[in-house]
DNA sequence: TCATGTGAATTGGTTCACAGCA
DNA sequence: TGCTGTGAACCAATTCACATGA
């Protein structure tokens, strides 16, 4: 049933074989295939990639860990550690070549492949998603749309006609969809999910506020507005409590902002 | 500059006076602000809350950690640990009373307060958000909408007229907005963010693919479609690699699916 | 007897601090 | 001289396993 990977750093960690760590030879066997990049680092790599792309557009050819990390909102040690999972592509005393990093991150994230996307549920959100048109920075073309509403079937949205949810398995298989996006009401989500899985979809991005049950080989990520808002609510409440309790020291020495430390 | 709290278990930890573990003995009105619930647990509490609400609607009055955890897609040990941060509200040998749990989680997440929301950027996504109408399960009423487009100003969306982004500080202050939702194109996001902060907003939910810079007292959470898709892409690629490498042992003993372990 | 609640062990992730190299 | 790359130390989160109490 594969637990959701949602929000906060899903654990999961399939016994991923660890690094071919250059040094390793020591003992004996060990080693396996590729390197186990921590889940948390993967998420950040995607952010670095975006920042780097922006920098490249501005004509930058080189960046230091300091520059890149501050643009990405992390500290430089973490950035360097994250990049080290890719291998050693920096130049000591200098920094990283932007184009090299972009290439390596893309390769690592599997962005050299195409990942065909289907969107299910063409309501407000589904519309928004369908109109993203080719999704973020290409590589994720939307190739199928589905809904239940007879009035929508056949209507083109973002240039693509809507199909009926009953056809999900067939259409997904035909069009080799690898990522299914669920933007339906919660009640429909599980059955849609089952059909996507039947259609051979490997990953699901779920916007519906339900915990999906999927077979172990399917990867699920959840985007949950209510959860996000409630987490923010928690922080507001906590802050308010602190103030009430008079323990508003909070930023003790030097009154720096926060985070920093 | 407060790092983003985004995706995978934002660390960050504003120097939150962690574990001020109630040295406060058995004494009196324990409860109080209760210290340091791990960020990761907070996100899950929101999920438990939803599951519990659904159960309550179905008439359930009691639930065991086993039932609740499987419905929420986590293991029961984690669930019990999470609930223990709230205090001891279960009955050994029996389980938890649904209504008590709902109440405690709501209290902990600060859902007894109202959190007025503003949505900035009334495009496809902004429309979708505005029409959520009162956001997830009330408690998060949308009280202001903003856009740049003159054709939109004054037009009601989801029953609320759109104001101009220049008025963000004034309107947010007037209407006591505590949560700002940014659904603008990336280029506009930082300036919108600055205005929200000027308007006294305490939390920001950012859908724009940029890393926002905010003062330390403002909490930011990011929902980033591109990042989500790229993480999924990574997993697809990794899986493909494993197969190619013939190291598809992966599930050594017993050939269970994956994830599980 | 059974399921909660929780210390202790473990695992995963972050940060430090410095060796190594252009 | 810098800045990368990385062991080691540290801290957070998860899981284990069992004492506890209805």
PDB file of C-alpha atoms in Angstrom, chain A:
ATOM      1  CA  UNK A   1       0.000   0.000   0.000  1.00  0.00           C
ATOM      2  CA  UNK A   2       2.964   2.239  -0.131  1.00  0.00           C
ATOM      3  CA  UNK A   3       2.744   5.134   2.168  1.00  0.00           C
ATOM      4  CA  UNK A   4       2.231   8.543   0.762  1.00  0.00           C
ATOM      5  CA  UNK A   5       5.358  10.385   0.028  1.00  0.00           C
ATOM      6  CA  UNK A   6       3.719  13.661   0.787  1.00  0.00           C
ATOM      7  CA  UNK A   7       4.972  16.765   2.268  1.00  0.00           C
ATOM      8  CA  UNK A   8       7.558  16.546   4.880  1.00  0.00           C
ATOM      9  CA  UNK A   9      10.384  14.359   3.821  1.00  0.00           C
ATOM     10  CA  UNK A  10       8.820  11.050   3.230  1.00  0.00           C
ATOM     11  CA  UNK A  11      11.055   8.380   4.578  1.00  0.00           C
ATOM     12  CA  UNK A  12      10.622   5.455   2.360  1.00  0.00           C
ATOM     13  CA  UNK A  13      14.197   4.961   1.377  1.00  0.00           C
ATOM     14  CA  UNK A  14      14.007   1.782  -0.566  1.00  0.00           C
ATOM     15  CA  UNK A  15      17.110   0.025   0.512  1.00  0.00           C
ATOM     16  CA  UNK A  16      18.803   2.101  -2.052  1.00  0.00           C
ATOM     17  CA  UNK A  17      22.272   0.904  -2.756  1.00  0.00           C
ATOM     18  CA  UNK A  18      24.707   3.474  -1.679  1.00  0.00           C
ATOM     19  CA  UNK A  19      27.460   5.245  -3.419  1.00  0.00           C
ATOM     20  CA  UNK A  20      30.161   3.985  -5.579  1.00  0.00           C
ATOM     21  CA  UNK A  21      32.035   6.404  -3.438  1.00  0.00           C
ATOM     22  CA  UNK A  22      35.353   6.773  -5.218  1.00  0.00           C
ATOM     23  CA  UNK A  23      37.356   6.004  -2.163  1.00  0.00           C
ATOM     24  CA  UNK A  24      35.510   2.986  -0.922  1.00  0.00           C
ATOM     25  CA  UNK A  25      37.748   0.180  -2.150  1.00  0.00           C
ATOM     26  CA  UNK A  26      38.925  -0.696   1.310  1.00  0.00           C
ATOM     27  CA  UNK A  27      37.131  -3.770   2.478  1.00  0.00           C
ATOM     28  CA  UNK A  28      35.640  -5.751  -0.281  1.00  0.00           C
ATOM     29  CA  UNK A  29      32.328  -6.137  -2.012  1.00  0.00           C
ATOM     30  CA  UNK A  30      30.111  -3.354  -0.784  1.00  0.00           C
ATOM     31  CA  UNK A  31      29.149  -0.987  -3.518  1.00  0.00           C
ATOM     32  CA  UNK A  32      26.202  -1.451  -5.747  1.00  0.00           C
ATOM     33  CA  UNK A  33      24.782   0.650  -8.416  1.00  0.00           C
ATOM     34  CA  UNK A  34      24.320   4.375  -8.396  1.00  0.00           C
ATOM     35  CA  UNK A  35      24.295   6.559  -5.360  1.00  0.00           C
ATOM     36  CA  UNK A  36      21.503   6.954  -2.921  1.00  0.00           C
ATOM     37  CA  UNK A  37      20.653  10.607  -3.039  1.00  0.00           C
ATOM     38  CA  UNK A  38      18.645  11.585   0.010  1.00  0.00           C
ATOM     39  CA  UNK A  39      15.050  12.383  -0.790  1.00  0.00           C
ATOM     40  CA  UNK A  40      15.437  15.802   0.751  1.00  0.00           C
ATOM     41  CA  UNK A  41      18.376  16.564  -1.475  1.00  0.00           C
ATOM     42  CA  UNK A  42      16.445  15.601  -4.591  1.00  0.00           C
ATOM     43  CA  UNK A  43      13.838  18.218  -3.867  1.00  0.00           C
ATOM     44  CA  UNK A  44      16.543  20.831  -3.491  1.00  0.00           C
ATOM     45  CA  UNK A  45      18.294  19.824  -6.681  1.00  0.00           C
ATOM     46  CA  UNK A  46      15.158  20.792  -8.546  1.00  0.00           C
ATOM     47  CA  UNK A  47      15.333  24.207  -6.959  1.00  0.00           C
ATOM     48  CA  UNK A  48      19.002  24.627  -7.784  1.00  0.00           C
ATOM     49  CA  UNK A  49      18.215  23.705 -11.335  1.00  0.00           C
ATOM     50  CA  UNK A  50      15.723  26.488 -11.647  1.00  0.00           C
ATOM     51  CA  UNK A  51      18.042  29.031 -10.121  1.00  0.00           C
ATOM     52  CA  UNK A  52      20.866  27.903 -12.369  1.00  0.00           C
ATOM     53  CA  UNK A  53      18.686  28.135 -15.447  1.00  0.00           C
ATOM     54  CA  UNK A  54      17.801  31.675 -14.528  1.00  0.00           C
ATOM     55  CA  UNK A  55      21.468  32.481 -14.010  1.00  0.00           C
ATOM     56  CA  UNK A  56      22.396  30.945 -17.328  1.00  0.00           C
ATOM     57  CA  UNK A  57      19.811  33.117 -19.029  1.00  0.00           C
ATOM     58  CA  UNK A  58      21.420  36.129 -17.482  1.00  0.00           C
ATOM     59  CA  UNK A  59      24.677  35.084 -19.001  1.00  0.00           C
ATOM     60  CA  UNK A  60      26.412  33.689 -15.948  1.00  0.00           C
ATOM     61  CA  UNK A  61      28.865  30.931 -16.716  1.00  0.00           C
ATOM     62  CA  UNK A  62      30.249  30.259 -13.258  1.00  0.00           C
ATOM     63  CA  UNK A  63      28.837  30.286  -9.744  1.00  0.00           C
ATOM     64  CA  UNK A  64      30.232  29.714  -6.308  1.00  0.00           C
ATOM     65  CA  UNK A  65      28.484  27.616  -3.725  1.00  0.00           C
ATOM     66  CA  UNK A  66      27.924  30.805  -1.798  1.00  0.00           C
ATOM     67  CA  UNK A  67      26.102  32.573  -4.616  1.00  0.00           C
ATOM     68  CA  UNK A  68      24.027  29.623  -5.629  1.00  0.00           C
ATOM     69  CA  UNK A  69      23.091  28.646  -2.124  1.00  0.00           C
ATOM     70  CA  UNK A  70      21.930  32.081  -1.153  1.00  0.00           C
ATOM     71  CA  UNK A  71      19.861  32.367  -4.310  1.00  0.00           C
ATOM     72  CA  UNK A  72      18.308  29.029  -3.525  1.00  0.00           C
ATOM     73  CA  UNK A  73      17.673  29.859   0.101  1.00  0.00           C
ATOM     74  CA  UNK A  74      19.887  27.233   1.711  1.00  0.00           C
ATOM     75  CA  UNK A  75      23.281  27.403   3.335  1.00  0.00           C
ATOM     76  CA  UNK A  76      26.392  26.732   1.360  1.00  0.00           C
ATOM     77  CA  UNK A  77      27.462  23.609   3.210  1.00  0.00           C
ATOM     78  CA  UNK A  78      24.202  21.964   2.380  1.00  0.00           C
ATOM     79  CA  UNK A  79      24.445  23.021  -1.203  1.00  0.00           C
ATOM     80  CA  UNK A  80      27.923  21.594  -1.578  1.00  0.00           C
ATOM     81  CA  UNK A  81      26.880  18.369   0.058  1.00  0.00           C
ATOM     82  CA  UNK A  82      23.903  18.111  -2.245  1.00  0.00           C
ATOM     83  CA  UNK A  83      26.017  18.727  -5.317  1.00  0.00           C
ATOM     84  CA  UNK A  84      28.562  16.227  -4.132  1.00  0.00           C
ATOM     85  CA  UNK A  85      25.945  13.509  -4.564  1.00  0.00           C
ATOM     86  CA  UNK A  86      26.177  14.141  -8.272  1.00  0.00           C
ATOM     87  CA  UNK A  87      29.934  13.737  -8.307  1.00  0.00           C
ATOM     88  CA  UNK A  88      32.694  16.322  -8.317  1.00  0.00           C
ATOM     89  CA  UNK A  89      31.917  18.903 -10.904  1.00  0.00           C
ATOM     90  CA  UNK A  90      33.284  21.992  -9.232  1.00  0.00           C
ATOM     91  CA  UNK A  91      36.688  23.614  -9.429  1.00  0.00           C
ATOM     92  CA  UNK A  92      38.345  24.313  -6.127  1.00  0.00           C
ATOM     93  CA  UNK A  93      39.126  27.904  -5.596  1.00  0.00           C
ATOM     94  CA  UNK A  94      36.737  28.872  -8.367  1.00  0.00           C
ATOM     95  CA  UNK A  95      33.261  27.427  -8.261  1.00  0.00           C
ATOM     96  CA  UNK A  96      30.992  25.535 -10.616  1.00  0.00           C
ATOM     97  CA  UNK A  97      30.394  25.920 -14.285  1.00  0.00           C
ATOM     98  CA  UNK A  98      26.706  26.671 -14.682  1.00  0.00           C
ATOM     99  CA  UNK A  99      26.164  24.623 -17.802  1.00  0.00           C
ATOM    100  CA  UNK A 100      27.857  21.584 -16.331  1.00  0.00           C
ATOM    101  CA  UNK A 101      25.735  21.704 -13.226  1.00  0.00           C
ATOM    102  CA  UNK A 102      22.562  22.150 -15.214  1.00  0.00           C
ATOM    103  CA  UNK A 103      23.443  19.131 -17.276  1.00  0.00           C
ATOM    104  CA  UNK A 104      24.309  16.961 -14.311  1.00  0.00           C
ATOM    105  CA  UNK A 105      21.217  17.877 -12.352  1.00  0.00           C
ATOM    106  CA  UNK A 106      19.008  17.257 -15.360  1.00  0.00           C
ATOM    107  CA  UNK A 107      20.590  13.902 -15.878  1.00  0.00           C
ATOM    108  CA  UNK A 108      20.218  12.982 -12.227  1.00  0.00           C
ATOM    109  CA  UNK A 109      16.597  14.018 -12.085  1.00  0.00           C
ATOM    110  CA  UNK A 110      15.862  12.047 -15.223  1.00  0.00           C
ATOM    111  CA  UNK A 111      14.910  15.140 -17.159  1.00  0.00           C
ATOM    112  CA  UNK A 112      16.558  13.881 -20.286  1.00  0.00           C
ATOM    113  CA  UNK A 113      13.578  11.629 -20.754  1.00  0.00           C
ATOM    114  CA  UNK A 114      10.120  12.861 -21.591  1.00  0.00           C
ATOM    115  CA  UNK A 115       7.434  12.220 -19.021  1.00  0.00           C
ATOM    116  CA  UNK A 116       3.990  12.316 -20.522  1.00  0.00           C
ATOM    117  CA  UNK A 117       1.354  13.658 -18.188  1.00  0.00           C
ATOM    118  CA  UNK A 118      -2.381  13.092 -17.873  1.00  0.00           C
ATOM    119  CA  UNK A 119      -4.602  15.425 -15.904  1.00  0.00           C
ATOM    120  CA  UNK A 120      -7.791  14.030 -14.415  1.00  0.00           C
ATOM    121  CA  UNK A 121     -10.525  16.334 -13.248  1.00  0.00           C
ATOM    122  CA  UNK A 122     -10.975  19.392 -15.422  1.00  0.00           C
ATOM    123  CA  UNK A 123     -12.465  21.715 -12.862  1.00  0.00           C
ATOM    124  CA  UNK A 124     -10.906  24.976 -11.821  1.00  0.00           C
ATOM    125  CA  UNK A 125      -7.642  23.431 -10.833  1.00  0.00           C
ATOM    126  CA  UNK A 126      -7.575  20.976 -13.714  1.00  0.00           C
ATOM    127  CA  UNK A 127      -8.041  23.846 -16.109  1.00  0.00           C
ATOM    128  CA  UNK A 128      -5.187  25.680 -14.540  1.00  0.00           C
ATOM    129  CA  UNK A 129      -2.994  22.637 -14.829  1.00  0.00           C
ATOM    130  CA  UNK A 130      -4.012  21.833 -18.390  1.00  0.00           C
ATOM    131  CA  UNK A 131      -3.249  25.362 -19.448  1.00  0.00           C
ATOM    132  CA  UNK A 132       0.186  25.234 -18.003  1.00  0.00           C
ATOM    133  CA  UNK A 133       0.635  23.810 -21.464  1.00  0.00           C
ATOM    134  CA  UNK A 134       3.512  21.441 -21.524  1.00  0.00           C
ATOM    135  CA  UNK A 135       4.088  21.914 -17.851  1.00  0.00           C
ATOM    136  CA  UNK A 136       7.149  23.436 -16.285  1.00  0.00           C
ATOM    137  CA  UNK A 137       9.952  23.924 -18.695  1.00  0.00           C
ATOM    138  CA  UNK A 138       8.920  21.174 -21.032  1.00  0.00           C
ATOM    139  CA  UNK A 139       9.877  17.587 -20.483  1.00  0.00           C
ATOM    140  CA  UNK A 140       6.393  17.103 -19.049  1.00  0.00           C
ATOM    141  CA  UNK A 141       3.963  17.386 -21.956  1.00  0.00           C
ATOM    142  CA  UNK A 142       0.302  17.031 -21.060  1.00  0.00           C
ATOM    143  CA  UNK A 143      -0.965  14.315 -23.363  1.00  0.00           C
ATOM    144  CA  UNK A 144      -4.375  13.461 -21.960  1.00  0.00           C
ATOM    145  CA  UNK A 145      -7.235  15.068 -20.063  1.00  0.00           C
ATOM    146  CA  UNK A 146     -10.082  13.293 -18.339  1.00  0.00           C
ATOM    147  CA  UNK A 147     -13.312  14.203 -16.670  1.00  0.00           C
ATOM    148  CA  UNK A 148     -16.629  12.698 -15.735  1.00  0.00           C
ATOM    149  CA  UNK A 149     -18.869  15.489 -16.946  1.00  0.00           C
ATOM    150  CA  UNK A 150     -20.526  14.626 -20.300  1.00  0.00           C
ATOM    151  CA  UNK A 151     -20.580  18.302 -21.219  1.00  0.00           C
ATOM    152  CA  UNK A 152     -16.823  18.403 -21.102  1.00  0.00           C
ATOM    153  CA  UNK A 153     -16.021  15.259 -23.044  1.00  0.00           C
ATOM    154  CA  UNK A 154     -14.525  16.154 -26.381  1.00  0.00           C
ATOM    155  CA  UNK A 155     -14.162  19.807 -25.519  1.00  0.00           C
ATOM    156  CA  UNK A 156     -10.616  20.962 -26.065  1.00  0.00           C
ATOM    157  CA  UNK A 157      -8.872  22.481 -23.073  1.00  0.00           C
ATOM    158  CA  UNK A 158      -5.490  23.952 -23.691  1.00  0.00           C
ATOM    159  CA  UNK A 159      -5.670  22.403 -27.135  1.00  0.00           C
ATOM    160  CA  UNK A 160      -6.380  18.873 -26.011  1.00  0.00           C
ATOM    161  CA  UNK A 161      -9.831  17.268 -26.008  1.00  0.00           C
ATOM    162  CA  UNK A 162     -11.161  15.900 -22.745  1.00  0.00           C
ATOM    163  CA  UNK A 163     -11.763  12.144 -22.545  1.00  0.00           C
ATOM    164  CA  UNK A 164     -14.030  10.243 -20.217  1.00  0.00           C
ATOM    165  CA  UNK A 165     -12.591   8.893 -16.999  1.00  0.00           C
ATOM    166  CA  UNK A 166     -13.761   5.418 -17.968  1.00  0.00           C
ATOM    167  CA  UNK A 167     -11.211   5.497 -20.754  1.00  0.00           C
ATOM    168  CA  UNK A 168      -8.301   6.281 -18.472  1.00  0.00           C
ATOM    169  CA  UNK A 169      -6.712   2.827 -18.600  1.00  0.00           C
ATOM    170  CA  UNK A 170      -6.983   2.526 -22.352  1.00  0.00           C
ATOM    171  CA  UNK A 171      -5.880   6.057 -23.215  1.00  0.00           C
ATOM    172  CA  UNK A 172      -3.037   6.121 -20.721  1.00  0.00           C
ATOM    173  CA  UNK A 173      -1.683   2.870 -22.039  1.00  0.00           C
ATOM    174  CA  UNK A 174      -1.988   4.031 -25.644  1.00  0.00           C
ATOM    175  CA  UNK A 175      -0.308   7.353 -25.016  1.00  0.00           C
ATOM    176  CA  UNK A 176       2.314   5.967 -22.711  1.00  0.00           C
ATOM    177  CA  UNK A 177       1.432   8.268 -19.883  1.00  0.00           C
ATOM    178  CA  UNK A 178       3.911   8.029 -17.051  1.00  0.00           C
ATOM    179  CA  UNK A 179       2.598  10.671 -14.665  1.00  0.00           C
ATOM    180  CA  UNK A 180      -1.021  11.047 -13.641  1.00  0.00           C
ATOM    181  CA  UNK A 181      -2.241  14.223 -11.983  1.00  0.00           C
ATOM    182  CA  UNK A 182      -5.373  13.904  -9.909  1.00  0.00           C
ATOM    183  CA  UNK A 183      -7.365  17.112  -9.592  1.00  0.00           C
ATOM    184  CA  UNK A 184     -10.751  15.610  -8.852  1.00  0.00           C
ATOM    185  CA  UNK A 185     -12.991  15.937  -5.835  1.00  0.00           C
ATOM    186  CA  UNK A 186     -11.813  13.682  -3.021  1.00  0.00           C
ATOM    187  CA  UNK A 187     -14.570  11.144  -3.472  1.00  0.00           C
ATOM    188  CA  UNK A 188     -13.445  10.323  -6.988  1.00  0.00           C
ATOM    189  CA  UNK A 189      -9.732  10.274  -6.304  1.00  0.00           C
ATOM    190  CA  UNK A 190      -9.199   6.650  -5.310  1.00  0.00           C
ATOM    191  CA  UNK A 191     -11.103   5.229  -8.234  1.00  0.00           C
ATOM    192  CA  UNK A 192      -9.313   7.554 -10.622  1.00  0.00           C
ATOM    193  CA  UNK A 193      -6.072   6.491  -9.059  1.00  0.00           C
ATOM    194  CA  UNK A 194      -6.882   2.821  -9.572  1.00  0.00           C
ATOM    195  CA  UNK A 195      -7.618   3.463 -13.228  1.00  0.00           C
ATOM    196  CA  UNK A 196      -4.407   5.372 -13.720  1.00  0.00           C
ATOM    197  CA  UNK A 197      -2.491   2.496 -12.209  1.00  0.00           C
ATOM    198  CA  UNK A 198      -4.369   0.113 -14.481  1.00  0.00           C
ATOM    199  CA  UNK A 199      -3.269   2.284 -17.374  1.00  0.00           C
ATOM    200  CA  UNK A 200       0.349   1.761 -16.436  1.00  0.00           C
ATOM    201  CA  UNK A 201       1.056   5.121 -14.876  1.00  0.00           C
ATOM    202  CA  UNK A 202       4.141   5.015 -12.688  1.00  0.00           C
ATOM    203  CA  UNK A 203       3.722   8.177 -10.675  1.00  0.00           C
ATOM    204  CA  UNK A 204       0.840  10.146  -9.341  1.00  0.00           C
ATOM    205  CA  UNK A 205       0.653  13.723  -8.254  1.00  0.00           C
ATOM    206  CA  UNK A 206      -2.395  14.006  -6.072  1.00  0.00           C
ATOM    207  CA  UNK A 207      -4.152  17.280  -5.402  1.00  0.00           C
ATOM    208  CA  UNK A 208      -7.190  15.647  -3.867  1.00  0.00           C
ATOM    209  CA  UNK A 209      -7.292  15.657  -0.099  1.00  0.00           C
ATOM    210  CA  UNK A 210      -7.265  11.907   0.415  1.00  0.00           C
ATOM    211  CA  UNK A 211      -4.648   9.336   1.189  1.00  0.00           C
ATOM    212  CA  UNK A 212      -4.388   7.137  -1.864  1.00  0.00           C
ATOM    213  CA  UNK A 213      -3.784   3.419  -1.697  1.00  0.00           C
ATOM    214  CA  UNK A 214      -1.468   2.270  -4.471  1.00  0.00           C
ATOM    215  CA  UNK A 215       0.644  -0.762  -5.245  1.00  0.00           C
ATOM    216  CA  UNK A 216       4.257  -0.572  -4.169  1.00  0.00           C
ATOM    217  CA  UNK A 217       5.723   0.235  -7.536  1.00  0.00           C
ATOM    218  CA  UNK A 218       3.734   3.425  -7.921  1.00  0.00           C
ATOM    219  CA  UNK A 219       5.130   6.637  -6.536  1.00  0.00           C
ATOM    220  CA  UNK A 220       2.684   9.120  -5.078  1.00  0.00           C
ATOM    221  CA  UNK A 221       3.230  12.702  -4.125  1.00  0.00           C
ATOM    222  CA  UNK A 222       0.564  14.795  -2.555  1.00  0.00           C
ATOM    223  CA  UNK A 223      -0.092  18.498  -2.766  1.00  0.00           C
ATOM    224  CA  UNK A 224      -2.537  19.413  -0.109  1.00  0.00           C
ATOM    225  CA  UNK A 225      -3.763  22.920   0.263  1.00  0.00           C
ATOM    226  CA  UNK A 226      -5.588  22.295   3.497  1.00  0.00           C
ATOM    227  CA  UNK A 227      -2.524  20.771   5.084  1.00  0.00           C
ATOM    228  CA  UNK A 228      -0.372  23.680   4.000  1.00  0.00           C
ATOM    229  CA  UNK A 229      -2.770  26.189   5.459  1.00  0.00           C
ATOM    230  CA  UNK A 230      -3.063  24.275   8.676  1.00  0.00           C
ATOM    231  CA  UNK A 231       0.677  24.133   9.056  1.00  0.00           C
ATOM    232  CA  UNK A 232       0.784  27.886   8.633  1.00  0.00           C
ATOM    233  CA  UNK A 233      -2.006  28.162  11.152  1.00  0.00           C
ATOM    234  CA  UNK A 234       0.055  26.163  13.602  1.00  0.00           C
ATOM    235  CA  UNK A 235       2.945  28.572  13.270  1.00  0.00           C
ATOM    236  CA  UNK A 236       0.727  31.572  13.761  1.00  0.00           C
ATOM    237  CA  UNK A 237      -0.694  29.991  16.877  1.00  0.00           C
ATOM    238  CA  UNK A 238       2.697  29.030  18.217  1.00  0.00           C
ATOM    239  CA  UNK A 239       3.987  32.522  17.676  1.00  0.00           C
ATOM    240  CA  UNK A 240       0.982  34.008  19.394  1.00  0.00           C
ATOM    241  CA  UNK A 241       1.532  31.679  22.331  1.00  0.00           C
ATOM    242  CA  UNK A 242       5.125  32.715  22.676  1.00  0.00           C
ATOM    243  CA  UNK A 243       4.175  36.316  22.785  1.00  0.00           C
ATOM    244  CA  UNK A 244       1.519  35.665  25.376  1.00  0.00           C
ATOM    245  CA  UNK A 245       3.899  33.676  27.462  1.00  0.00           C
ATOM    246  CA  UNK A 246       6.253  36.577  27.490  1.00  0.00           C
ATOM    247  CA  UNK A 247       8.921  34.285  26.174  1.00  0.00           C
ATOM    248  CA  UNK A 248       9.311  36.449  23.179  1.00  0.00           C
ATOM    249  CA  UNK A 249      13.041  36.319  23.435  1.00  0.00           C
ATOM    250  CA  UNK A 250      12.905  34.109  20.419  1.00  0.00           C
ATOM    251  CA  UNK A 251      15.719  35.978  18.768  1.00  0.00           C
ATOM    252  CA  UNK A 252      17.919  36.180  21.753  1.00  0.00           C
ATOM    253  CA  UNK A 253      21.445  37.217  21.016  1.00  0.00           C
ATOM    254  CA  UNK A 254      21.842  39.975  18.539  1.00  0.00           C
ATOM    255  CA  UNK A 255      18.259  40.076  17.483  1.00  0.00           C
ATOM    256  CA  UNK A 256      19.025  38.584  14.153  1.00  0.00           C
ATOM    257  CA  UNK A 257      16.056  37.679  12.092  1.00  0.00           C
ATOM    258  CA  UNK A 258      15.462  34.078  12.630  1.00  0.00           C
ATOM    259  CA  UNK A 259      16.472  31.153  10.587  1.00  0.00           C
ATOM    260  CA  UNK A 260      20.013  32.252  10.192  1.00  0.00           C
ATOM    261  CA  UNK A 261      21.693  30.883  13.228  1.00  0.00           C
TER     262      UNK A 261
END
